[in-house]
């Protein structure tokens, strides 16, 4: 079958790499893709948010399936767009309907959903500009730290953890005053959960679900988890503290009620669900849902997945995921992101990348890269994810670090402590 992947990051390169290994895929397109995806298929200059252009391309190129990488097309309703057009209706779009993507698109909605289905999460309240003074009074008596979340999509920046009441009130008023645009028209005020985070992924056809390997992401720019949040600086899979007992709780208390809850509410969901979880006093709680795979988590999850991904996606589309048994590589996968100097604030693009041919015993998954005049140039904040597999965490980290060193570009930065907190656990 002919497959179109939408997106241009490390996640999409990893999808392309995995899909290209399947005999079921005869032709692969990535829109818009990057310098890495071009090695596995054909990049197409299309904006994933321009649904009309995507639909036209799908018809012209006889695409049989669309895999949506990032959240924004899903939250804006690309699934629904295909359903609304007679000529596109029969072409599966892997990803939830707009009604399902709201799990990520509205934090207030997802909190209410978890409440309805008794899924463990932090206590919260939501406020709009209409009840700003009541919100300020609520904050004044709230224990510290206080977590404030802009309701809508805010490019990963909409969560602020406040250490004192004055800061919380200022931030609360700024959010409701448009600091994050319309995303902050509604603000969720949440209790702070003190624990260790991990991510769990499922692929669901709306009825059945298949659990993929778990991962831990490193979000802060600085070593020792310091400095501002980023899209993700590295990841590890498996996560040593996620043992059998934890898996049982996660599945019974979180995964099963989420999939069942969506079905009960008649929300169409055929795609990935990303559960951002936190272990507090030995028990799992939901920090957030995403309606897609994680990035950089995909760069460690897919290399451990032994199944044919295209077969999984086909079964997902047909509603027959129940027939599949997930097979996982026991090895540990690690990825270290090489980022542009200055990221996540200001950084420059267009730097020449060298040394890619020296990467050994692992993969360089491209994120912010592009080709120009036969050179690979940086084209974003997060540039390359250096993934390795080895029989243990230390071995995989050694390989990822070696590969992180041999690839060069001006301003290159990476965290040298990815996975360090998990060694010896
Ligand atoms: P999010 O954008 O929802 O992924 O949140 C960003 C980060 O904020 C999460 O990865 C957590 O590290 C942190 N966070 C969000 N909610 C909470 C909470 N209730 N307690 C503690 N940390 C949180
Ligand atoms: N790594 C976090 C995310 O994909 O949202």
Short mmCIF file of C-alpha atoms in Angstrom, two decimals, residues 75-228:
data_model
loop_
_atom_site.label_atom_id
_atom_site.label_comp_id
_atom_site.label_asym_id
_atom_site.label_seq_id
_atom_site.Cartn_x
_atom_site.Cartn_y
_atom_site.Cartn_z
CA UNK A 75 -6.83 18.77 17.00
CA UNK A 76 -7.95 20.83 14.00
CA UNK A 77 -9.87 17.86 12.61
CA UNK A 78 -8.00 16.24 9.73
CA UNK A 79 -9.77 12.94 10.43
CA UNK A 80 -13.15 14.68 10.18
CA UNK A 81 -12.09 16.44 6.98
CA UNK A 82 -11.50 13.07 5.31
CA UNK A 83 -14.83 11.76 6.61
CA UNK A 84 -16.68 14.78 5.24
CA UNK A 85 -15.41 14.23 1.69
CA UNK A 86 -16.96 11.39 -0.29
CA UNK A 87 -13.77 10.80 -2.30
CA UNK A 88 -11.56 10.61 0.81
CA UNK A 89 -13.89 8.87 3.24
CA UNK A 90 -12.60 5.37 2.60
CA UNK A 91 -8.94 6.28 3.17
CA UNK A 92 -7.89 5.54 6.74
CA UNK A 93 -6.33 8.39 8.69
CA UNK A 94 -4.40 7.01 11.66
CA UNK A 95 -5.16 9.41 14.47
CA UNK A 96 -8.30 10.33 16.40
CA UNK A 97 -11.29 12.34 15.24
CA UNK A 98 -11.43 15.96 16.36
CA UNK A 99 -13.63 14.85 19.25
CA UNK A 100 -10.91 12.41 20.35
CA UNK A 101 -7.97 14.77 19.84
CA UNK A 102 -9.55 17.03 22.44
CA UNK A 103 -7.89 14.72 24.99
CA UNK A 104 -4.77 16.74 24.13
CA UNK A 105 -6.42 19.85 22.70
CA UNK A 106 -8.17 20.86 25.91
CA UNK A 107 -6.63 20.22 29.31
CA UNK A 108 -9.91 21.17 31.03
CA UNK A 109 -11.81 18.66 28.89
CA UNK A 110 -9.30 15.92 29.62
CA UNK A 111 -9.52 16.61 33.37
CA UNK A 112 -13.30 16.31 33.21
CA UNK A 113 -13.00 13.13 31.16
CA UNK A 114 -10.70 11.62 33.80
CA UNK A 115 -13.11 12.68 36.53
CA UNK A 116 -16.04 11.03 34.70
CA UNK A 117 -14.14 7.78 34.34
CA UNK A 118 -12.39 7.86 37.73
CA UNK A 119 -8.92 7.90 36.22
CA UNK A 120 -6.29 9.00 38.77
CA UNK A 121 -4.97 12.52 38.17
CA UNK A 122 -4.09 15.64 40.20
CA UNK A 123 -6.97 17.57 41.85
CA UNK A 124 -7.86 20.71 39.88
CA UNK A 125 -10.22 23.57 39.14
CA UNK A 126 -10.70 25.56 35.96
CA UNK A 127 -11.27 29.29 35.54
CA UNK A 128 -12.02 31.77 32.74
CA UNK A 129 -11.78 35.57 32.63
CA UNK A 130 -15.33 35.67 33.99
CA UNK A 131 -14.26 34.22 37.32
CA UNK A 132 -10.78 35.68 37.54
CA UNK A 133 -11.27 37.14 41.06
CA UNK A 134 -12.65 33.89 42.39
CA UNK A 135 -9.64 32.17 40.80
CA UNK A 136 -7.23 34.58 42.50
CA UNK A 137 -8.86 33.82 45.88
CA UNK A 138 -8.64 30.09 45.15
CA UNK A 139 -4.93 30.42 44.34
CA UNK A 140 -4.21 32.38 47.53
CA UNK A 141 -5.21 29.42 49.69
CA UNK A 142 -3.78 26.71 47.40
CA UNK A 143 -0.79 24.73 48.72
CA UNK A 144 2.56 25.31 46.92
CA UNK A 145 3.83 24.65 44.35
CA UNK A 146 0.84 25.43 42.12
CA UNK A 147 0.57 24.09 38.57
CA UNK A 148 -1.12 26.41 36.05
CA UNK A 149 -2.07 25.11 32.62
CA UNK A 150 -3.37 27.00 29.62
CA UNK A 151 -6.30 24.91 28.40
CA UNK A 152 -5.42 24.77 24.70
CA UNK A 153 -2.37 23.92 22.59
CA UNK A 154 0.51 26.26 23.45
CA UNK A 155 3.46 24.59 21.70
CA UNK A 156 4.50 22.80 24.90
CA UNK A 157 4.86 26.07 26.81
CA UNK A 158 1.43 26.30 28.43
CA UNK A 159 2.33 24.71 31.78
CA UNK A 160 3.86 26.84 34.52
CA UNK A 161 4.82 25.53 37.94
CA UNK A 162 4.72 28.37 40.47
CA UNK A 163 6.72 28.26 43.69
CA UNK A 164 4.97 31.13 45.47
CA UNK A 165 1.53 32.72 45.57
CA UNK A 166 2.49 36.08 44.05
CA UNK A 167 4.04 34.38 41.02
CA UNK A 168 0.99 32.12 40.68
CA UNK A 169 -1.41 35.05 40.70
CA UNK A 170 0.64 37.03 38.17
CA UNK A 171 0.95 34.06 35.86
CA UNK A 172 -2.76 33.23 36.23
CA UNK A 173 -3.78 36.77 35.29
CA UNK A 174 -1.26 36.86 32.40
CA UNK A 175 -2.62 33.60 30.97
CA UNK A 176 -6.22 34.83 31.13
CA UNK A 177 -5.01 38.10 29.60
CA UNK A 178 -3.84 36.31 26.46
CA UNK A 179 -0.20 35.42 27.19
CA UNK A 180 -0.74 32.17 25.24
CA UNK A 181 -3.45 33.59 23.00
CA UNK A 182 -6.79 31.80 22.94
CA UNK A 183 -5.14 28.70 24.47
CA UNK A 184 -5.26 30.56 27.79
CA UNK A 185 -8.91 31.62 27.66
CA UNK A 186 -9.43 28.87 30.19
CA UNK A 187 -6.85 28.02 32.84
CA UNK A 188 -6.57 24.78 34.80
CA UNK A 189 -5.18 25.16 38.34
CA UNK A 190 -3.77 21.87 39.45
CA UNK A 191 -2.19 20.33 42.55
CA UNK A 192 1.50 19.58 42.16
CA UNK A 193 2.34 15.88 42.06
CA UNK A 194 5.75 15.01 43.43
CA UNK A 195 7.14 11.93 41.73
CA UNK A 196 8.96 10.48 38.76
CA UNK A 197 7.51 10.75 35.25
CA UNK A 198 7.28 8.18 32.49
CA UNK A 199 5.34 7.78 29.26
CA UNK A 200 3.12 4.97 28.09
CA UNK A 201 1.76 4.52 24.55
CA UNK A 202 -1.07 2.53 23.11
CA UNK A 203 -2.41 2.05 19.64
CA UNK A 204 -6.18 1.66 19.77
CA UNK A 205 -8.81 0.86 17.15
CA UNK A 206 -11.48 2.24 19.46
CA UNK A 207 -12.21 -1.10 21.03
CA UNK A 208 -8.99 -3.07 21.31
CA UNK A 209 -5.71 -1.57 22.33
CA UNK A 210 -2.10 -2.66 22.11
CA UNK A 211 0.46 -1.43 24.59
CA UNK A 212 3.82 -0.35 23.18
CA UNK A 213 7.10 -0.16 25.12
CA UNK A 214 7.20 2.59 27.76
CA UNK A 215 9.76 5.42 27.78
CA UNK A 216 11.17 8.22 29.88
CA UNK A 217 11.71 11.62 28.33
CA UNK A 218 14.12 14.34 29.50
CA UNK A 219 12.34 17.66 28.99
CA UNK A 220 14.62 20.31 30.49
CA UNK A 221 17.43 21.89 28.50
CA UNK A 222 20.04 21.63 31.26
CA UNK A 223 21.84 18.70 32.86
CA UNK A 224 20.34 17.59 36.16
CA UNK A 225 16.88 18.56 34.80
CA UNK A 226 17.46 22.30 35.07
CA UNK A 227 16.46 25.28 32.93
CA UNK A 228 13.50 25.75 30.61
#
